[in-house]
Structures are given as structure tokens and as C-alpha cells.
Coordinates of C-alpha atoms and ligand atoms in Angstrom, one line a residue:
M1 CA 15.0 6.5 -11.1
V2 CA 11.6 8.0 -11.1
T3 CA 11.2 11.8 -11.4
D4 CA 7.6 12.8 -10.9
K5 CA 6.4 16.0 -12.4
E6 CA 4.2 17.0 -9.6
E7 CA 6.5 19.1 -7.3
R8 CA 6.8 17.4 -3.9
P9 CA 5.6 19.7 -1.1
H10 CA 8.1 21.1 1.4
N11 CA 8.2 19.3 4.7
F12 CA 10.1 19.5 8.0
I13 CA 12.6 16.8 6.9
R14 CA 13.6 19.0 3.9
T15 CA 14.0 21.9 6.3
F16 CA 16.5 19.8 8.3
I17 CA 18.4 18.8 5.2
D18 CA 18.5 22.3 4.0
E19 CA 20.0 23.4 7.3
D20 CA 22.5 20.6 7.3
L21 CA 23.7 21.4 3.8
A22 CA 23.8 25.2 4.6
S23 CA 25.9 24.6 7.8
K24 CA 28.1 22.2 5.8
R25 CA 27.4 19.4 8.2
Y26 CA 27.1 17.3 5.1
D27 CA 28.0 18.0 1.5
R28 CA 25.6 15.4 0.0
V29 CA 22.4 13.5 0.9
A30 CA 22.3 9.7 1.4
T31 CA 19.3 7.9 2.7
R32 CA 18.3 4.3 3.0
F33 CA 15.2 2.1 3.1
P34 CA 15.8 -0.5 5.8
P35 CA 13.1 -3.2 5.8
E36 CA 13.3 -6.3 8.0
P37 CA 12.8 -9.3 5.7
N38 CA 10.1 -10.8 8.0
G39 CA 7.0 -10.1 6.0
Y40 CA 5.4 -8.5 2.9
L41 CA 5.5 -4.8 2.4
H42 CA 2.4 -2.7 2.7
I43 CA 1.4 0.8 1.7
G44 CA 2.9 2.2 4.9
H45 CA 6.3 0.9 3.7
A46 CA 5.5 2.5 0.3
K47 CA 5.4 5.8 2.1
S48 CA 8.8 5.2 3.6
I49 CA 10.2 4.1 0.2
C50 CA 8.8 7.1 -1.6
L51 CA 10.1 9.4 1.2
N52 CA 13.6 8.0 1.3
F53 CA 14.1 7.7 -2.5
G54 CA 12.2 10.9 -3.1
L55 CA 14.3 13.0 -0.7
A56 CA 17.6 11.7 -2.1
A57 CA 16.4 12.3 -5.7
D58 CA 15.4 15.9 -4.8
Y59 CA 18.9 16.6 -3.5
S60 CA 20.7 14.6 -6.2
G61 CA 21.6 12.1 -3.6
L62 CA 21.6 8.3 -3.3
T63 CA 19.4 5.8 -1.5
N64 CA 20.5 2.4 -0.4
L65 CA 18.3 -0.7 0.0
R66 CA 19.4 -2.4 3.2
F67 CA 17.9 -5.5 4.7
D68 CA 17.9 -5.3 8.4
D69 CA 18.4 -9.0 8.9
T70 CA 19.5 -9.2 12.5
N71 CA 16.8 -11.6 13.7
P72 CA 17.4 -15.0 11.9
V73 CA 14.4 -16.6 13.6
K74 CA 11.8 -14.5 11.8
E75 CA 13.5 -13.8 8.4
D76 CA 13.5 -15.5 5.1
V77 CA 14.9 -15.1 1.5
E78 CA 11.3 -15.3 0.2
Y79 CA 10.7 -11.9 1.8
V80 CA 13.9 -10.5 0.5
E81 CA 12.9 -11.2 -3.1
S82 CA 9.4 -9.9 -2.7
I83 CA 10.6 -6.6 -1.1
K84 CA 13.1 -6.1 -3.9
A85 CA 10.3 -6.6 -6.4
D86 CA 8.0 -4.2 -4.6
V87 CA 10.6 -1.4 -4.5
R88 CA 11.4 -1.8 -8.2
W89 CA 7.7 -1.9 -9.0
L90 CA 7.3 1.5 -7.3
G91 CA 9.8 2.8 -9.7
F92 CA 12.9 3.1 -7.6
D93 CA 16.4 1.7 -8.1
W94 CA 19.2 1.2 -5.6
D95 CA 21.7 0.4 -8.5
D96 CA 24.5 -1.5 -6.9
R97 CA 23.7 -0.3 -3.4
L98 CA 22.0 -3.4 -2.1
Y99 CA 23.2 -4.1 1.5
Y100 CA 22.4 -6.4 4.4
A101 CA 23.0 -5.6 8.1
S102 CA 24.5 -9.1 8.0
D103 CA 27.3 -7.8 5.7
Y104 CA 28.5 -5.9 8.7
F105 CA 28.4 -8.7 11.3
E106 CA 32.2 -8.9 11.5
K107 CA 32.5 -5.1 11.8
L108 CA 29.7 -5.0 14.4
Y109 CA 31.4 -7.6 16.4
E110 CA 34.6 -5.6 16.3
C111 CA 32.8 -2.5 17.4
G112 CA 31.4 -4.6 20.3
E113 CA 34.9 -5.4 21.5
R114 CA 35.8 -1.7 21.1
L115 CA 33.0 -0.7 23.4
I116 CA 34.2 -3.3 26.0
L117 CA 37.7 -1.9 25.8
S118 CA 36.5 1.7 26.3
G119 CA 34.5 0.6 29.3
D120 CA 31.2 1.2 27.6
A121 CA 29.9 -2.4 27.4
Y122 CA 29.8 -5.4 29.6
V123 CA 28.7 -9.0 29.5
C124 CA 25.7 -9.7 31.8
D125 CA 24.6 -13.1 33.1
L126 CA 21.1 -12.0 34.3
S127 CA 18.2 -14.0 32.9
A128 CA 15.6 -12.3 30.7
E129 CA 13.2 -12.0 33.6
E130 CA 15.9 -10.6 35.9
V131 CA 16.9 -8.1 33.2
K132 CA 13.3 -7.0 33.1
A133 CA 13.0 -6.8 36.9
Y134 CA 16.2 -4.8 37.2
R135 CA 15.1 -2.4 34.5
G136 CA 12.7 -0.4 36.7
T137 CA 9.7 1.4 35.3
L138 CA 8.8 4.8 33.9
T139 CA 8.4 6.1 37.5
E140 CA 11.2 4.1 39.2
P141 CA 14.9 3.9 38.4
G142 CA 16.4 0.6 37.5
K143 CA 19.1 -1.3 39.5
N144 CA 22.6 -2.0 38.4
S145 CA 23.3 -5.5 37.2
P146 CA 25.7 -7.4 39.6
Y147 CA 27.8 -8.1 36.5
R148 CA 28.2 -4.4 35.6
E149 CA 31.6 -3.9 37.1
R150 CA 33.3 -6.9 35.5
S151 CA 36.8 -6.1 34.3
R152 CA 37.6 -5.3 30.6
E153 CA 39.6 -8.4 30.4
E154 CA 36.8 -10.6 31.7
N155 CA 34.3 -8.9 29.5
L156 CA 36.5 -9.4 26.5
D157 CA 37.1 -13.0 27.3
L158 CA 33.4 -13.7 27.8
F159 CA 32.3 -11.9 24.7
R160 CA 34.8 -13.9 22.6
R161 CA 33.5 -17.1 24.2
M162 CA 29.9 -16.0 23.4
R163 CA 31.0 -15.7 19.8
A164 CA 32.7 -19.1 19.9
G165 CA 29.4 -20.6 20.9
E166 CA 30.3 -21.7 24.4
F167 CA 27.2 -20.5 26.1
E168 CA 23.5 -21.5 25.8
E169 CA 20.9 -19.2 24.4
G170 CA 19.8 -16.6 26.9
A171 CA 22.8 -17.3 29.2
K172 CA 24.5 -14.0 28.5
L173 CA 24.1 -10.6 26.9
L174 CA 26.4 -7.9 25.8
R175 CA 25.0 -4.7 27.3
A176 CA 25.8 -1.0 26.9
K177 CA 26.9 0.6 30.1
I178 CA 25.0 3.8 30.2
D179 CA 22.7 4.7 33.1
M180 CA 20.2 2.5 35.0
A181 CA 18.5 5.6 36.3
S182 CA 18.0 7.3 33.0
P183 CA 14.4 8.6 32.5
N184 CA 14.7 7.1 29.0
L185 CA 14.2 3.3 29.5
N186 CA 16.1 2.7 26.2
M187 CA 19.2 4.1 27.9
R188 CA 19.1 1.7 30.9
D189 CA 22.0 -0.5 29.8
P190 CA 20.3 -1.8 26.7
A191 CA 21.3 -5.1 25.1
L192 CA 23.7 -4.9 22.2
Y193 CA 24.2 -8.6 21.5
R194 CA 22.3 -11.7 22.4
I195 CA 23.0 -15.4 22.0
K196 CA 20.8 -17.1 19.3
K197 CA 21.6 -20.6 18.1
A198 CA 19.7 -20.1 14.9
S199 CA 20.7 -20.5 11.3
H200 CA 20.7 -17.2 9.3
H201 CA 19.4 -17.0 5.8
R202 CA 22.7 -15.5 4.6
T203 CA 25.4 -16.3 7.2
G204 CA 24.2 -19.9 8.0
D205 CA 25.5 -21.2 11.3
K206 CA 28.6 -18.9 11.4
W207 CA 27.2 -16.7 14.2
P208 CA 25.8 -17.9 17.5
I209 CA 25.3 -14.3 18.6
Y210 CA 23.3 -11.5 16.8
P211 CA 23.4 -7.8 17.3
M212 CA 20.3 -6.0 18.5
Y213 CA 18.4 -3.7 16.1
D214 CA 19.2 -0.4 17.9
Y215 CA 22.9 -1.2 17.9
A216 CA 23.1 -2.6 14.4
H217 CA 21.1 0.1 12.8
C218 CA 23.2 3.2 13.7
V219 CA 26.5 1.4 12.9
S220 CA 25.1 0.2 9.6
D221 CA 24.0 3.7 8.7
A222 CA 27.4 5.0 9.7
I223 CA 29.3 2.4 7.7
E224 CA 27.3 3.2 4.6
G225 CA 27.8 7.0 5.0
I226 CA 24.1 7.6 5.4
T227 CA 23.4 11.3 6.2
H228 CA 19.8 11.3 7.0
S229 CA 18.4 8.2 8.7
V230 CA 14.6 8.7 8.3
C231 CA 12.4 6.4 10.5
T232 CA 9.0 6.3 12.1
L233 CA 8.1 8.1 15.3
E234 CA 8.3 5.2 17.6
F235 CA 12.1 5.4 17.3
E236 CA 12.2 8.9 18.7
D237 CA 13.1 7.6 22.2
H238 CA 15.8 5.5 20.6
R239 CA 17.6 8.4 19.1
P240 CA 19.7 9.1 22.2
L241 CA 21.0 5.5 22.0
Y242 CA 21.6 5.8 18.2
D243 CA 23.8 8.9 18.9
W244 CA 25.4 7.3 22.0
V245 CA 26.7 4.3 20.2
L246 CA 28.4 6.3 17.5
E247 CA 29.7 8.8 20.0
K248 CA 31.3 6.0 22.1
L249 CA 32.7 4.4 19.1
N250 CA 34.3 7.7 18.3
W251 CA 32.9 7.4 14.8
P252 CA 34.3 10.1 12.5
E253 CA 32.1 13.0 11.6
P254 CA 29.9 13.6 9.8
R255 CA 27.8 11.0 11.6
P256 CA 24.3 10.1 10.3
R257 CA 21.3 12.1 11.7
Q258 CA 18.2 10.2 12.7
I259 CA 14.9 12.0 11.8
E260 CA 11.5 10.6 12.8
F261 CA 8.2 11.1 10.9
A262 CA 4.6 9.8 11.6
R263 CA 3.8 6.4 10.1
L264 CA 1.0 6.1 7.7
N265 CA -2.3 5.0 9.1
L266 CA -4.9 4.5 6.5
E267 CA -8.6 4.4 7.3
Y268 CA -10.7 1.2 6.7
T269 CA -7.6 -1.0 6.6
M270 CA -4.8 -1.9 8.8
M271 CA -1.0 -2.2 8.6
S272 CA -0.2 -4.5 11.4
K273 CA 1.8 -7.4 10.1
R274 CA 0.4 -9.6 12.8
K275 CA -3.2 -8.8 11.9
L276 CA -2.6 -9.1 8.2
L277 CA -1.1 -12.6 8.8
Q278 CA -4.2 -13.5 10.8
L279 CA -6.5 -12.4 7.9
V280 CA -4.5 -14.6 5.6
R281 CA -4.2 -17.6 8.0
E282 CA -7.8 -17.6 8.9
G283 CA -8.8 -17.5 5.2
L284 CA -10.7 -14.2 5.6
V285 CA -8.9 -13.1 2.5
S286 CA -7.6 -15.2 -0.3
G287 CA -3.9 -14.6 0.3
W288 CA -1.2 -12.0 0.6
D289 CA -2.2 -10.5 -2.7
D290 CA -6.0 -10.4 -2.1
P291 CA -6.8 -7.0 -3.7
R292 CA -8.6 -5.9 -0.5
L293 CA -5.4 -5.9 1.5
P294 CA -3.0 -2.9 1.9
T295 CA 0.0 -5.1 1.0
M296 CA 2.0 -4.0 -2.1
A297 CA 1.3 -7.4 -3.7
A298 CA -2.5 -6.7 -3.3
I299 CA -2.3 -3.1 -4.4
R300 CA -0.5 -4.3 -7.6
R301 CA -3.0 -7.1 -8.2
R302 CA -5.9 -4.8 -7.7
G303 CA -4.6 -2.6 -10.5
F304 CA -3.2 0.5 -8.8
T305 CA -0.4 1.9 -10.9
P306 CA 3.0 2.7 -9.3
S307 CA 2.6 6.3 -10.3
S308 CA -0.7 6.5 -8.4
I309 CA 0.9 5.2 -5.3
R310 CA 3.8 7.7 -5.6
L311 CA 1.3 10.5 -6.2
F312 CA -0.6 9.4 -3.1
C313 CA 2.6 9.4 -1.0
D314 CA 3.6 12.8 -2.2
R315 CA 0.2 14.3 -1.6
I316 CA -0.2 13.0 2.0
G317 CA 3.3 14.4 2.8
V318 CA 5.1 13.8 6.0
A319 CA 4.2 15.0 9.5
K320 CA 5.7 14.9 12.9
K321 CA 2.4 13.8 14.6
D322 CA 0.5 10.6 14.1
S323 CA -2.7 10.8 12.2
W324 CA -5.1 8.8 10.0
I325 CA -5.4 9.3 6.3
E326 CA -8.8 9.0 4.7
M327 CA -9.1 6.2 2.1
E328 CA -10.4 8.9 -0.3
W329 CA -6.8 10.2 -0.7
L330 CA -5.7 6.9 -2.2
E331 CA -8.8 6.5 -4.3
K332 CA -8.5 10.1 -5.6
A333 CA -4.8 9.6 -6.5
A334 CA -5.8 6.4 -8.4
R335 CA -8.5 8.3 -10.3
D336 CA -6.3 11.3 -11.1
D337 CA -3.6 9.0 -12.4
L338 CA -5.8 6.7 -14.4
N339 CA -8.2 9.3 -15.8
P340 CA -6.0 10.6 -18.7
N341 CA -4.4 7.2 -19.4
V342 CA -7.1 4.6 -20.0
K343 CA -9.7 3.9 -22.6
R344 CA -13.4 4.2 -21.8
V345 CA -15.5 1.2 -22.8
M346 CA -18.9 -0.1 -21.8
A347 CA -19.5 -3.1 -19.6
V348 CA -22.7 -4.2 -17.8
L349 CA -22.0 -5.9 -14.5
N350 CA -25.5 -7.0 -13.6
P351 CA -27.3 -7.5 -16.9
L352 CA -31.0 -7.0 -17.5
K353 CA -32.1 -8.0 -21.0
V354 CA -33.9 -5.4 -23.1
S355 CA -35.7 -6.3 -26.3
I356 CA -36.2 -3.5 -28.7
V357 CA -39.7 -3.9 -30.1
N358 CA -39.4 -1.6 -33.1
F359 CA -36.0 -2.6 -34.3
P360 CA -35.7 -1.9 -38.0
A361 CA -35.1 -4.8 -40.4
G362 CA -31.7 -5.2 -42.1
D363 CA -28.1 -4.7 -40.8
P364 CA -27.8 -3.4 -37.3
P365 CA -26.8 0.3 -37.2
R366 CA -23.1 0.9 -36.7
I367 CA -21.9 3.4 -34.2
E368 CA -18.4 4.9 -34.0
A369 CA -17.6 5.8 -30.5
P370 CA -14.3 7.4 -29.3
Y371 CA -12.3 5.5 -26.7
F372 CA -11.6 8.9 -25.0
P373 CA -14.4 11.3 -25.6
D374 CA -12.6 14.3 -24.1
E375 CA -9.9 14.0 -26.8
P376 CA -11.3 11.7 -29.5
G377 CA -8.0 11.6 -31.3
K378 CA -6.1 10.2 -28.3
F379 CA -7.0 6.5 -28.5
G380 CA -9.1 6.4 -31.6
H381 CA -12.5 4.8 -32.1
R382 CA -14.2 1.5 -31.9
E383 CA -17.5 0.2 -33.4
L384 CA -20.5 -0.4 -31.2
F385 CA -23.5 -2.4 -32.4
L386 CA -27.1 -1.8 -31.4
T387 CA -29.0 -5.1 -31.8
P388 CA -32.6 -6.2 -31.2
E389 CA -31.5 -7.4 -27.7
I390 CA -29.2 -5.5 -25.5
F391 CA -28.3 -5.5 -21.8
I392 CA -28.5 -2.6 -19.4
E393 CA -27.6 -2.5 -15.7
R394 CA -30.3 -4.0 -13.5
E395 CA -29.8 -1.1 -11.1
D396 CA -30.7 1.3 -14.0
F397 CA -34.3 0.1 -13.9
M398 CA -36.8 0.4 -11.1
E399 CA -40.4 -0.8 -11.5
E400 CA -41.4 1.3 -8.5
P401 CA -38.9 4.0 -8.4
I402 CA -37.7 5.5 -5.1
P403 CA -37.9 9.3 -5.0
G404 CA -35.1 10.9 -7.0
F405 CA -34.5 7.9 -9.2
K406 CA -33.8 9.3 -12.6
R407 CA -33.2 6.3 -14.8
L408 CA -35.5 3.8 -16.5
V409 CA -39.0 3.2 -15.2
P410 CA -42.1 1.8 -16.8
G411 CA -43.2 4.3 -19.4
G412 CA -40.0 6.3 -18.9
E413 CA -37.1 7.0 -21.2
V414 CA -33.4 7.0 -21.1
R415 CA -30.7 7.7 -23.6
L416 CA -28.5 4.7 -24.5
R417 CA -24.9 6.0 -24.4
W418 CA -23.7 6.8 -28.0
S419 CA -27.0 5.7 -29.4
T420 CA -30.8 6.2 -29.5
Y421 CA -33.4 7.0 -26.9
A422 CA -35.2 4.0 -25.4
K423 CA -38.7 4.1 -23.9
C424 CA -39.8 1.3 -21.6
V425 CA -43.0 -0.2 -23.0
G426 CA -43.2 -3.5 -21.1
V427 CA -41.8 -5.4 -18.2
E428 CA -41.3 -9.2 -18.3
K429 CA -41.4 -11.2 -15.1
D430 CA -41.0 -14.8 -13.9
G431 CA -43.6 -16.7 -11.9
E432 CA -42.4 -15.1 -8.7
G433 CA -42.7 -11.6 -9.9
N434 CA -39.0 -11.0 -10.5
V435 CA -38.2 -8.7 -13.5
T436 CA -36.5 -10.8 -16.1
G437 CA -36.5 -8.4 -19.0
L438 CA -37.8 -5.2 -20.5
K439 CA -39.4 -4.2 -23.7
C440 CA -38.3 -0.9 -25.1
E441 CA -39.1 1.2 -28.1
M442 CA -36.1 3.0 -29.8
N443 CA -36.5 6.6 -30.9
P444 CA -34.1 9.0 -32.5
E445 CA -35.4 11.8 -30.3
P446 CA -37.0 11.7 -26.9
V447 CA -40.8 11.3 -27.1
G448 CA -41.6 12.3 -23.5
K449 CA -42.2 15.9 -22.3
D450 CA -41.1 17.4 -19.0
A451 CA -43.4 19.1 -16.5
K452 CA -43.3 22.4 -18.5
G453 CA -44.2 20.6 -21.7
K454 CA -40.7 20.8 -23.2
P455 CA -39.0 17.7 -24.7
A456 CA -37.6 15.6 -21.9
R457 CA -33.9 15.3 -21.4
P458 CA -33.5 11.7 -20.4
N459 CA -30.4 10.5 -18.5
I460 CA -27.8 8.4 -20.2
V461 CA -27.3 4.7 -19.3
H462 CA -24.6 2.4 -20.5
W463 CA -25.4 -0.8 -22.3
V464 CA -23.9 -3.6 -24.4
S465 CA -25.4 -5.6 -27.3
A466 CA -26.5 -9.1 -26.2
E467 CA -25.1 -10.7 -29.3
R468 CA -22.0 -8.6 -29.8
S469 CA -20.7 -8.5 -26.3
R470 CA -18.7 -11.2 -24.4
P471 CA -19.0 -12.6 -20.9
V472 CA -16.5 -11.4 -18.3
E473 CA -16.1 -12.0 -14.6
V474 CA -15.9 -8.8 -12.6
R475 CA -14.7 -8.6 -9.0
L476 CA -15.9 -5.5 -7.2
Y477 CA -13.6 -4.7 -4.3
D478 CA -14.4 -2.3 -1.6
R479 CA -13.1 -1.3 1.8
L480 CA -11.9 -4.2 4.0
F481 CA -13.5 -2.9 7.2
T482 CA -16.8 -1.2 7.9
V483 CA -15.2 1.0 10.5
A484 CA -12.6 3.7 9.7
K485 CA -10.3 2.8 12.6
P486 CA -10.5 -0.9 13.1
A487 CA -9.7 -2.0 16.6
G488 CA -8.7 -5.5 15.5
D489 CA -11.9 -7.5 16.0
L490 CA -11.6 -9.1 12.6
A491 CA -14.8 -11.0 12.5
G492 CA -16.9 -8.1 13.7
E493 CA -15.3 -5.3 11.7
L494 CA -14.8 -6.9 8.3
N495 CA -16.9 -5.5 5.5
P496 CA -19.0 -8.4 4.3
D497 CA -19.4 -6.6 1.0
S498 CA -15.7 -6.0 0.5
L499 CA -15.9 -8.4 -2.4
V500 CA -18.8 -8.9 -4.8
V501 CA -18.3 -11.1 -7.7
R502 CA -20.2 -10.7 -10.9
K503 CA -19.7 -13.8 -12.9
D504 CA -22.1 -13.0 -15.7
A505 CA -21.0 -9.5 -16.5
R506 CA -20.7 -8.5 -20.2
I507 CA -18.3 -6.3 -22.0
E508 CA -18.5 -4.8 -25.5
E509 CA -17.1 -6.8 -28.3
A510 CA -14.3 -4.4 -29.2
V511 CA -12.5 -5.4 -26.0
N512 CA -10.9 -8.6 -27.1
D513 CA -7.5 -10.2 -26.4
V514 CA -7.5 -9.0 -22.9
S515 CA -4.2 -9.6 -21.1
P516 CA -3.6 -9.4 -17.4
G517 CA -2.7 -5.9 -16.5
D518 CA -4.9 -4.2 -19.1
R519 CA -6.7 -1.2 -17.6
F520 CA -10.0 0.5 -18.7
Q521 CA -12.6 2.8 -17.4
F522 CA -15.9 1.1 -17.6
E523 CA -18.2 4.0 -18.2
R524 CA -20.2 5.1 -15.2
L525 CA -18.7 2.2 -13.1
G526 CA -15.1 2.8 -12.4
Y527 CA -11.6 1.9 -13.3
F528 CA -10.8 -1.8 -13.8
M529 CA -7.8 -4.0 -14.5
A530 CA -7.6 -7.5 -15.9
D531 CA -6.6 -9.9 -13.2
P532 CA -3.8 -12.5 -13.6
D533 CA -6.7 -15.1 -13.4
T534 CA -7.6 -13.9 -16.9
A535 CA -4.8 -16.1 -18.3
A536 CA -6.2 -19.2 -16.7
G537 CA -10.0 -19.1 -17.1
D538 CA -12.3 -19.1 -20.1
R539 CA -13.3 -15.5 -19.6
P540 CA -11.4 -12.4 -18.7
V541 CA -11.5 -11.4 -15.0
F542 CA -11.5 -7.7 -14.1
N543 CA -10.8 -6.2 -10.7
R544 CA -12.4 -2.9 -9.8
I545 CA -9.5 -0.6 -8.8
V546 CA -11.7 2.3 -7.8
T547 CA -15.2 3.7 -8.4
L548 CA -15.6 6.9 -10.4
K549 CA -16.8 8.9 -7.4
D550 CA -16.4 8.6 -3.7
S551 CA -19.5 6.6 -2.7
W552 CA -18.6 6.3 1.0
A553 CA -18.5 10.0 1.8
K554 CA -22.3 10.1 1.7
G555 CA -22.6 7.3 4.1
A556 CA -25.4 4.6 4.1
A557 CA -28.1 7.2 4.7
G558 CA -27.2 8.9 1.4
A559 CA -28.1 5.9 -0.7
A560 CA -31.3 7.3 -2.0
K561 CA -29.7 10.7 -2.5
G562 CA -27.0 8.8 -4.3
A563 CA -29.5 7.8 -7.0
G564 CA -30.3 11.5 -7.5
N565 CA -26.6 12.4 -7.8
Q566 CA -26.2 9.6 -10.3
G567 CA -28.9 11.5 -12.3
K568 CA -26.9 14.7 -12.3
R569 CA -23.8 12.8 -13.3
D570 CA -25.6 11.1 -16.1
R571 CA -26.8 14.4 -17.6
K572 CA -23.2 15.8 -17.6
E573 CA -22.2 13.1 -20.1
Ligands
ATP601 P1 8.0 -4.6 12.3 O1 8.5 -3.5 13.2 O2 6.9 -5.4 12.8 O3 9.1 -5.4 11.7 P2 7.7 -2.6 10.3 O4 6.5 -2.3 9.6 O5 8.4 -1.6 11.1 O6 7.3 -3.8 11.1 P3 10.2 -2.8 8.8 O7 10.6 -3.8 7.8 O8 11.1 -2.6 10.0 O9 8.7 -3.2 9.3 O10 10.0 -1.4 8.1 C1 10.8 -0.9 7.2 C2 10.7 0.6 7.1 O11 9.4 1.0 6.8 C3 11.0 1.2 8.5 O12 11.9 2.3 8.3 C4 9.7 1.6 9.0 O13 9.8 2.7 9.9 C5 8.9 1.9 7.8 N1 7.5 1.7 8.0 C6 6.9 0.7 8.4 N2 5.5 0.8 8.5 C7 5.3 2.1 8.1 C8 4.1 2.9 8.0 N3 2.9 2.5 8.3 N4 4.3 4.2 7.5 C9 5.5 4.7 7.2 N5 6.6 3.9 7.3 C10 6.5 2.7 7.8
MG602 MG1 10.4 -2.1 12.1

């Protein structure tokens, strides 16, 4: 079980729990995470997982993992396994408390008979369309079903025959007998059981009838002794039904208490299972684990750590009102989590060759550079090699600099990270005028002067030796959509730059034997993790997890200003 050091903020759910413990309604806390095994989990589910497991942990309680497998048509064991893996990856453990709503099918059926016997449920023969028509609207009451007054004996007989498989799909329903005029549509004789001639991934063909979610959920919670049944806001209007079922079953106290919170909406991405499936099906992303997606599989592959996701979930907290969370929260959590834990190394993503014209004869100078400059003892040192040919980032040179550009320009100087100053003394071009390389002079001290005649303080750029670096592929991931709150027009709203692949990037020689999952900070560029593809190809593949700074906050118009900010950042090094 995870115990995070950062104290979780107080929230309204904890207030409820505190009240319930103080009033002795419960003497312990038990929560559950109840996924339906009909798709892959996403970061919204992570919020629910962290909340349920986190609440229980804070009160020394327990959390069950329960698969809500009441709809055999959409569910699959493949999803069961992936959901279990995701919960474990996040750092949570349900010990031996792994349950399935289908474990309770017999008990649920028995409760159905009890509701019939107490006069609270009846078998209805209306067709799906008729049920809908009889239901009424928000402004008009519904109409009683003509089957509502069947005798208990007849209802019991019909329900038993439904179970025996005598009727066709859709021919009958077991319905709660509540109130067709209720202002809450969920209380207008909702269905409790339907006929479905489908094979279930756990119970096979044993059951031709399946309980509805609203009925199965509260009874499952009650069977497991859940105290606080935490769910998302859309179930608020279902709470009266949740309580009604347990009341009519005369379930012994203390019964579980349903509490709703606002689901996570994250900007620049989307959580809809249907839309995610469409992205995958239409090949707009490479699969369920495409690192641009908000699925847990994708988040893992991109390189986010479980602790960064927990940190994110703790920081955003829980609210009672729907809202959108800025992507920056997730990125900030990733940076804060990775910052103290990974080595800094140098890589060049878009290499521009630099020939050093005054390179001294003899062995290349050796440079000892700490892997973690703030605390050099932390991860030790590695050796860097300055050689007659090096690579710098193409973006760190501008032949005709835009205003505010503070890096290398013809005749200008920069400092090579951990090494000498370099002055640009020549620009090489191909026949079309594209810059193909630079000539630089190396100097132990800057040679230029600033406007006041003092020695210049050139900005620092990262570099790698041409000879003593190795090729790597780098995949730069960015936000999936160009709009903060995508409306669902996938083609129009997808960010065409959400993936940029640099196949000819280079990394310093010290980074060898890269295994999938290895994480680094590439200085000035961001945090990166070696992708599983590393194992298959001839060169390591790195995914960018997150940049070092929020580059979106400034917006597109800030691009030129961004170059200036980069300058400030450089000097700080
Ligand atoms: P669907 O209703 O289409 O099956 P779902 O996302 O609700 O999708 P579930 O498997 O039912 O999927 O969800 C499991 C749990 O995760 C539920 O308790 C649900 O409330 C919670 N959950 C789902 N999406 C979010 C979200 N975006 N934020 C917080 N919790 C969520
Ligand atoms: Mg759901």
C-alpha cells in the first residue's frame, strides 16, 4: 500500500466520513473501486482509484476492487487483466479483496424475489419502446404499466421462468414498483433485471437474465460492507434509488452511503471511451498505449511515474462541481516528481554540425560533469569529450536572428555546457542556401564585449561530441488537441504536431545500455523515458514525458518572447 508523504488536502468527502465516524454510524471505513471491464482505464479512473484507496488508507480502512460485470455483451477478460495491472501500477493493492458483481448473481436474484414478495417489484411485459413512452418526461408524469398490479404469485412465477430462460430477450423486465409520477425519472419504476441471452465472461451461459447497474451496485456495496460508496456526479440522481433498494430489502444497518464527486476533465484531451476508441480505430493514434492518449497504458508508456500520477490526483483534490483541470497540473506534477530523481545528460535532438577550427592537437580534453549538478554527490559523474566536431541544436543558431534571440549567431558567442566558449566564425551552406554546418573558434574565456565594454556573458547551449555520441530516436509528444475543451471533431481538433519524431538525434556516449523504462533529464529539453521499442530496434528510442517549462501558457504569439525567456533560463545555468 502506498503512503505518500505529501499530506492529502481536506475535502468534503472526508468531512462526511469524519461526521459518520463521530456519530458512530460506522466504526471503520471501507471503499471500493468498481470499474466496468468494458475498456481501458484512463486518468479519470486514476483519480477515482487514488481517491478510493487514498481515503481508506487515511482512515486505516480497506478498499475492494470490484468488477461491475453486469453487462456481458460489452465486457471481456482482457479488460479485467489490464485494469488489475493499472491499479497495481498506480501502487495500490486490494490484497485478497478482488470481487465481481457476478459473484453476487445468486444473491441478487434472491433479493429480486424478496422485492416481489414484499410487493416492491413486478414483472412487466411492455416492450422497450412502450416502457419509454410510459415513462413520461421531466415535465410530465409517467403512466403506470398495465402489468403493475400483477399478483405476487404471478410475479414470482414469471420471474422464475425468466431465470429458467423461457422468454425471449426484451420480452419481460423485472421492475421496481416505486412511483411513475416521481419528479426523479430514475424512480419511475426502473428496471432491476432484463433478459439477455448472452454468454458472460465468468458465468458462461448460466444466466439468461442480468441485473441492472443501479440495482446490482447498491446490493454489491452492501454485501461487501462498504461504508462510503464514492462515485461521480452523474449518479447523484440515482442515490434515491440506491437507498430505496436497500431500504426495501430491509438491509441491516449500517448501510453504505453514496457520495458523489466531480469527474476529472482534463484540458487538451478527452476521457470519452467512445471517442478514444474512435481515435484508435481510425488510426489517428498508434494504439491504446499511444503516449498522447490519457489512457493508463499510454501514460505508463510515455514515462509518467506512478508517484507523479498520485501527486497529480492529490493536488487536484475533489470537488462537488464539474470543472476542467489544466494540463499544466499534470505536467507540473511530473516535473516535481522527476526533478530530484533522474540524472541530467546531454542530447541533441536536431543536430547541427560544428567544426572547431582551433582545436588543439593531441588527446581531446576530458571533462568531468556531475549527473546532478545541484547535488554532485547524488548520482556521481560521467566523462564528456570535446572533439573537433560536435553537434549543437539547430534551433540554437540563427543566421538572421529574430529580436531577443540570445544564442548563437554569426560572429556571436555561446558557452558550451560544462566546457569552453565557442565563437561562430563561419557558416557552411548547401547549394540551396540551407545551413549545413558552422565553424567555431573555442576560447577559455569569452572574447566578446557587451554594450558597456565589459566581457560578454554568453548563454549556455547543450552539445554532444560528433564522434563520442550515439544515435537515438526521440519522440516528442505534445497535447493531443489544439483546443482546450475538444468538442469531439477529431479531424479538426487534433494537434498535427502532437508527435514529432527525431530519428537522427544524438546522445552523449556515457548513456549506454539503455533499457526500456530508463528516465533522464536531457538538459534544456525535458524529461525523457526509453520506450519499449528500444529493445527491438538498433538504436534507443526515447519518449518525451514533459518539457522543462510550460511552453503552452505563452500561446503561439509568445514564440518570439519564448526565445528571450530561453535566454534568461540559459544564464541561470
Ligand atoms: P462508462 O460509464 O462508459 O462505463 P466509466 O468511465 O464510468 O465509463 P467505469 O468503469 O464505470 O467507467 O468507471 C469506474 C469508476 O471510475 C466509476 O466509479 C467512475 O465513476 C469512475 N470514473 C470514470 N471516469 C472518471 C473521471 N473522468 N473522473 C473521475 N472518476 C471517473
Ligand atoms: Mg460507469
